[in-house]
Amino acid sequence: MPRPYRMGERTAQMEATRERIVEAAIGLYIDQGISGTTMRQIGQRADVAPGTLRNHFQSRDSLDSAMVERLQAEAPLPELSLFDGATSIEDRLRRLIRVTGTFLDQAARLYRMWLREPMMTGAWAEGGAAYGARWDQLMRFALGHLADDDDAMTVLRAVVQPSFFESIRTGARSTEQASDLVAAAIVPWFAARSASRRSEERHVGRLNAT
């Protein structure tokens, strides 16, 4: 029964080649940007012939889609279930900040690629839209009744930006240390704003009841 073994080995070799091509493309996008990278360069870095490259990826778009899938697998979007059991805005925000730090660690390659050159078309645009929609959900869930507060949302959007977290890491802080520092700095502001909002809502409620 040697043939099934050979077929399995060939499949593994093809998958390894595909992985090498995807990794080569990611590395080049990080080094020189999407617009500065050609399929020929990708093939050379992956050490595959042009025909082999075409067999695996018939177009640049198909390769970009595979890259997006790889990077999304490296940095999966946080689930809303991370807030399960959280009963206060303080607890929800601390959880969001912690998961933001972890996510940014996982998405380091994607972030480096974006710093080199933003990817705004095709699979990159679709992936970016999915990420944006999920983070909007996470932030609104964390803020609760402050989700429609423009100032609160603006501050929280700034806090979860990679550049903000990177600046907090100055001094070789760990992700956990940076997350704790961010939470200590911003959670009290949100808690005070939430309490003020609740007080205003109660006041309006009493006025409407009279």
Short mmCIF file of C-alpha atoms in Angstrom, two decimals:
data_model
loop_
_atom_site.label_atom_id
_atom_site.label_comp_id
_atom_site.label_asym_id
_atom_site.label_seq_id
_atom_site.Cartn_x
_atom_site.Cartn_y
_atom_site.Cartn_z
CA MET A 1 0.00 0.00 0.00
CA PRO A 2 2.79 2.48 -0.78
CA ARG A 3 0.75 4.74 -3.08
CA PRO A 4 -1.52 6.29 -0.40
CA TYR A 5 1.62 7.12 1.53
CA ARG A 6 3.17 8.81 -1.50
CA MET A 7 -0.04 10.75 -2.14
CA GLY A 8 -0.11 11.89 1.47
CA GLU A 9 3.52 12.91 1.27
CA ARG A 10 2.87 14.89 -1.91
CA THR A 11 -0.06 16.66 -0.28
CA ALA A 12 2.13 17.59 2.66
CA GLN A 13 4.83 18.89 0.32
CA MET A 14 2.29 21.01 -1.58
CA GLU A 15 0.96 22.43 1.66
CA ALA A 16 4.48 23.21 2.84
CA THR A 17 5.17 25.03 -0.43
CA ARG A 18 1.97 27.00 -0.11
CA GLU A 19 2.86 27.97 3.44
CA ARG A 20 6.33 29.06 2.33
CA ILE A 21 4.85 31.29 -0.36
CA VAL A 22 2.43 32.92 2.08
CA GLU A 23 5.22 33.50 4.60
CA ALA A 24 7.46 34.96 1.90
CA ALA A 25 4.71 37.38 0.85
CA ILE A 26 4.08 38.46 4.44
CA GLY A 27 7.76 39.10 4.96
CA LEU A 28 8.05 41.18 1.80
CA TYR A 29 4.93 43.20 2.60
CA ILE A 30 6.47 44.01 5.99
CA ASP A 31 9.85 44.86 4.48
CA GLN A 32 8.79 46.92 1.49
CA GLY A 33 5.00 47.30 1.38
CA ILE A 34 2.34 45.82 -0.83
CA SER A 35 2.89 48.21 -3.73
CA GLY A 36 6.64 47.58 -3.74
CA THR A 37 6.31 43.80 -3.86
CA THR A 38 5.98 41.78 -7.07
CA MET A 39 4.90 38.19 -7.54
CA ARG A 40 8.36 37.49 -8.96
CA GLN A 41 9.97 38.68 -5.72
CA ILE A 42 7.60 36.53 -3.69
CA GLY A 43 8.52 33.48 -5.75
CA GLN A 44 12.22 34.21 -5.34
CA ARG A 45 11.99 34.60 -1.57
CA ALA A 46 9.89 31.42 -1.30
CA ASP A 47 12.40 29.66 -3.60
CA VAL A 48 9.73 28.42 -6.00
CA ALA A 49 9.54 28.57 -9.79
CA PRO A 50 7.05 30.98 -11.43
CA GLY A 51 4.94 28.04 -12.58
CA THR A 52 4.78 26.61 -9.07
CA LEU A 53 3.73 30.00 -7.72
CA ARG A 54 0.95 30.21 -10.33
CA ASN A 55 -0.20 26.68 -9.50
CA HIS A 56 -0.76 27.67 -5.89
CA PHE A 57 -1.97 31.24 -6.44
CA GLN A 58 -3.34 32.12 -9.85
CA SER A 59 -3.60 35.81 -8.97
CA ARG A 60 -2.31 38.37 -6.52
CA ASP A 61 -5.81 38.58 -5.05
CA SER A 62 -5.85 34.87 -4.22
CA LEU A 63 -2.49 35.20 -2.48
CA ASP A 64 -3.69 38.25 -0.54
CA SER A 65 -6.74 36.25 0.59
CA ALA A 66 -4.48 33.48 1.89
CA MET A 67 -2.35 36.04 3.72
CA VAL A 68 -5.40 37.58 5.36
CA GLU A 69 -6.55 34.12 6.47
CA ARG A 70 -3.12 33.40 7.96
CA LEU A 71 -2.95 36.69 9.86
CA GLN A 72 -6.53 36.37 11.09
CA ALA A 73 -5.67 32.92 12.44
CA GLU A 74 -2.66 34.41 14.24
CA ALA A 75 -4.78 37.18 15.75
CA PRO A 76 -8.36 35.94 16.14
CA LEU A 77 -10.94 38.56 16.98
CA PRO A 78 -11.98 38.62 20.65
CA GLU A 79 -15.44 37.26 21.38
CA LEU A 80 -18.14 39.24 23.18
CA SER A 81 -18.19 36.40 25.70
CA LEU A 82 -15.11 37.99 27.30
CA PHE A 83 -17.59 40.20 29.17
CA ASP A 84 -19.54 37.28 30.63
CA GLY A 85 -20.08 37.88 34.34
CA ALA A 86 -18.88 41.50 34.22
CA THR A 87 -21.45 43.63 36.03
CA SER A 88 -19.78 47.05 36.03
CA ILE A 89 -18.26 49.38 33.47
CA GLU A 90 -14.97 49.21 35.38
CA ASP A 91 -14.80 45.44 35.07
CA ARG A 92 -15.78 45.48 31.40
CA LEU A 93 -13.17 48.10 30.54
CA ARG A 94 -10.40 46.26 32.40
CA ARG A 95 -11.25 43.09 30.47
CA LEU A 96 -11.30 44.96 27.17
CA ILE A 97 -7.93 46.57 27.89
CA ARG A 98 -6.36 43.22 28.80
CA VAL A 99 -7.67 41.52 25.67
CA THR A 100 -6.51 44.50 23.58
CA GLY A 101 -2.95 44.04 24.81
CA THR A 102 -3.04 40.32 24.06
CA PHE A 103 -4.56 40.88 20.63
CA LEU A 104 -1.95 43.46 19.69
CA ASP A 105 0.80 40.99 20.60
CA GLN A 106 -0.81 38.41 18.32
CA ALA A 107 -1.33 40.94 15.53
CA ALA A 108 2.25 42.25 15.60
CA ARG A 109 3.04 41.19 12.03
CA LEU A 110 -0.16 42.68 10.68
CA TYR A 111 0.56 45.94 12.49
CA ARG A 112 4.12 46.09 11.12
CA MET A 113 2.75 45.48 7.64
CA TRP A 114 0.19 48.27 8.08
CA LEU A 115 2.89 50.69 9.30
CA ARG A 116 4.90 49.99 6.16
CA GLU A 117 1.91 50.60 3.87
CA PRO A 118 -1.83 50.48 4.64
CA MET A 119 -3.68 47.83 2.64
CA MET A 120 -7.04 49.22 1.53
CA THR A 121 -8.28 46.99 -1.27
CA GLY A 122 -9.59 43.48 -1.88
CA ALA A 123 -9.26 40.91 0.88
CA TRP A 124 -7.39 43.43 3.04
CA ALA A 125 -10.33 45.86 2.95
CA GLU A 126 -12.77 43.06 3.76
CA GLY A 127 -10.64 41.82 6.63
CA GLY A 128 -10.20 45.35 7.93
CA ALA A 129 -13.95 45.93 7.86
CA ALA A 130 -14.52 42.75 9.87
CA TYR A 131 -11.94 43.79 12.45
CA GLY A 132 -13.40 47.29 12.67
CA ALA A 133 -16.94 46.02 13.14
CA ARG A 134 -15.92 43.62 15.92
CA TRP A 135 -13.91 46.23 17.81
CA ASP A 136 -16.82 48.63 17.55
CA GLN A 137 -19.04 45.94 19.11
CA LEU A 138 -16.54 45.29 21.87
CA MET A 139 -16.17 48.97 22.74
CA ARG A 140 -19.90 49.63 22.76
CA PHE A 141 -20.53 46.58 24.93
CA ALA A 142 -17.80 47.66 27.34
CA LEU A 143 -19.20 51.18 27.60
CA GLY A 144 -22.79 50.08 28.14
CA HIS A 145 -24.97 53.13 28.63
CA LEU A 146 -22.06 55.35 27.60
CA ALA A 147 -21.94 53.79 24.11
CA ASP A 148 -23.77 56.79 22.67
CA ASP A 149 -21.47 59.25 24.47
CA ASP A 150 -19.26 60.63 21.70
CA ASP A 151 -16.49 61.77 24.05
CA ALA A 152 -16.37 58.41 25.83
CA MET A 153 -16.24 56.50 22.56
CA THR A 154 -13.55 58.81 21.18
CA VAL A 155 -11.34 58.28 24.23
CA LEU A 156 -11.81 54.50 24.15
CA ARG A 157 -11.05 54.33 20.42
CA ALA A 158 -7.77 56.13 21.10
CA VAL A 159 -6.92 53.77 23.96
CA VAL A 160 -7.23 50.59 21.89
CA GLN A 161 -5.03 51.92 19.08
CA PRO A 162 -1.74 50.01 18.63
CA SER A 163 0.25 53.25 18.75
CA PHE A 164 -1.18 54.08 22.18
CA PHE A 165 -0.26 50.70 23.62
CA GLU A 166 3.19 50.84 22.06
CA SER A 167 3.85 54.19 23.73
CA ILE A 168 2.83 52.73 27.10
CA ARG A 169 5.28 49.84 26.62
CA THR A 170 8.19 52.30 26.75
CA GLY A 171 10.62 51.04 29.35
CA ALA A 172 10.19 47.39 28.37
CA ARG A 173 6.90 46.93 30.19
CA SER A 174 5.22 43.58 29.63
CA THR A 175 1.80 43.39 28.01
CA GLU A 176 0.26 42.75 31.43
CA GLN A 177 2.06 45.70 32.98
CA ALA A 178 1.08 48.00 30.12
CA SER A 179 -2.55 46.85 30.35
CA ASP A 180 -2.63 47.47 34.09
CA LEU A 181 -1.15 50.95 33.63
CA VAL A 182 -3.68 51.84 30.94
CA ALA A 183 -6.55 50.60 33.09
CA ALA A 184 -5.32 52.55 36.12
CA ALA A 185 -5.15 55.72 34.03
CA ILE A 186 -8.45 55.60 32.17
CA VAL A 187 -10.95 53.45 34.07
CA PRO A 188 -11.55 56.05 36.83
CA TRP A 189 -12.42 58.66 34.18
CA PHE A 190 -14.99 56.39 32.60
CA ALA A 191 -16.38 55.38 35.99
CA ALA A 192 -16.86 59.03 36.96
CA ARG A 193 -18.46 59.81 33.61
CA SER A 194 -20.77 56.81 33.97
CA ALA A 195 -21.82 57.90 37.48
CA SER A 196 -22.48 61.43 36.23
CA ARG A 197 -24.55 60.07 33.35
CA ARG A 198 -26.59 57.90 35.73
CA SER A 199 -27.21 60.89 37.98
CA GLU A 200 -28.42 62.97 35.03
CA GLU A 201 -30.70 60.14 33.89
CA ARG A 202 -32.22 59.84 37.39
CA HIS A 203 -32.73 63.60 37.53
CA VAL A 204 -34.49 63.63 34.16
CA GLY A 205 -36.57 60.69 35.25
CA ARG A 206 -37.75 62.52 38.37
CA LEU A 207 -38.59 65.62 36.31
CA ASN A 208 -40.59 63.56 33.85
CA ALA A 209 -42.46 61.90 36.70
CA THR A 210 -43.68 65.21 38.10
#
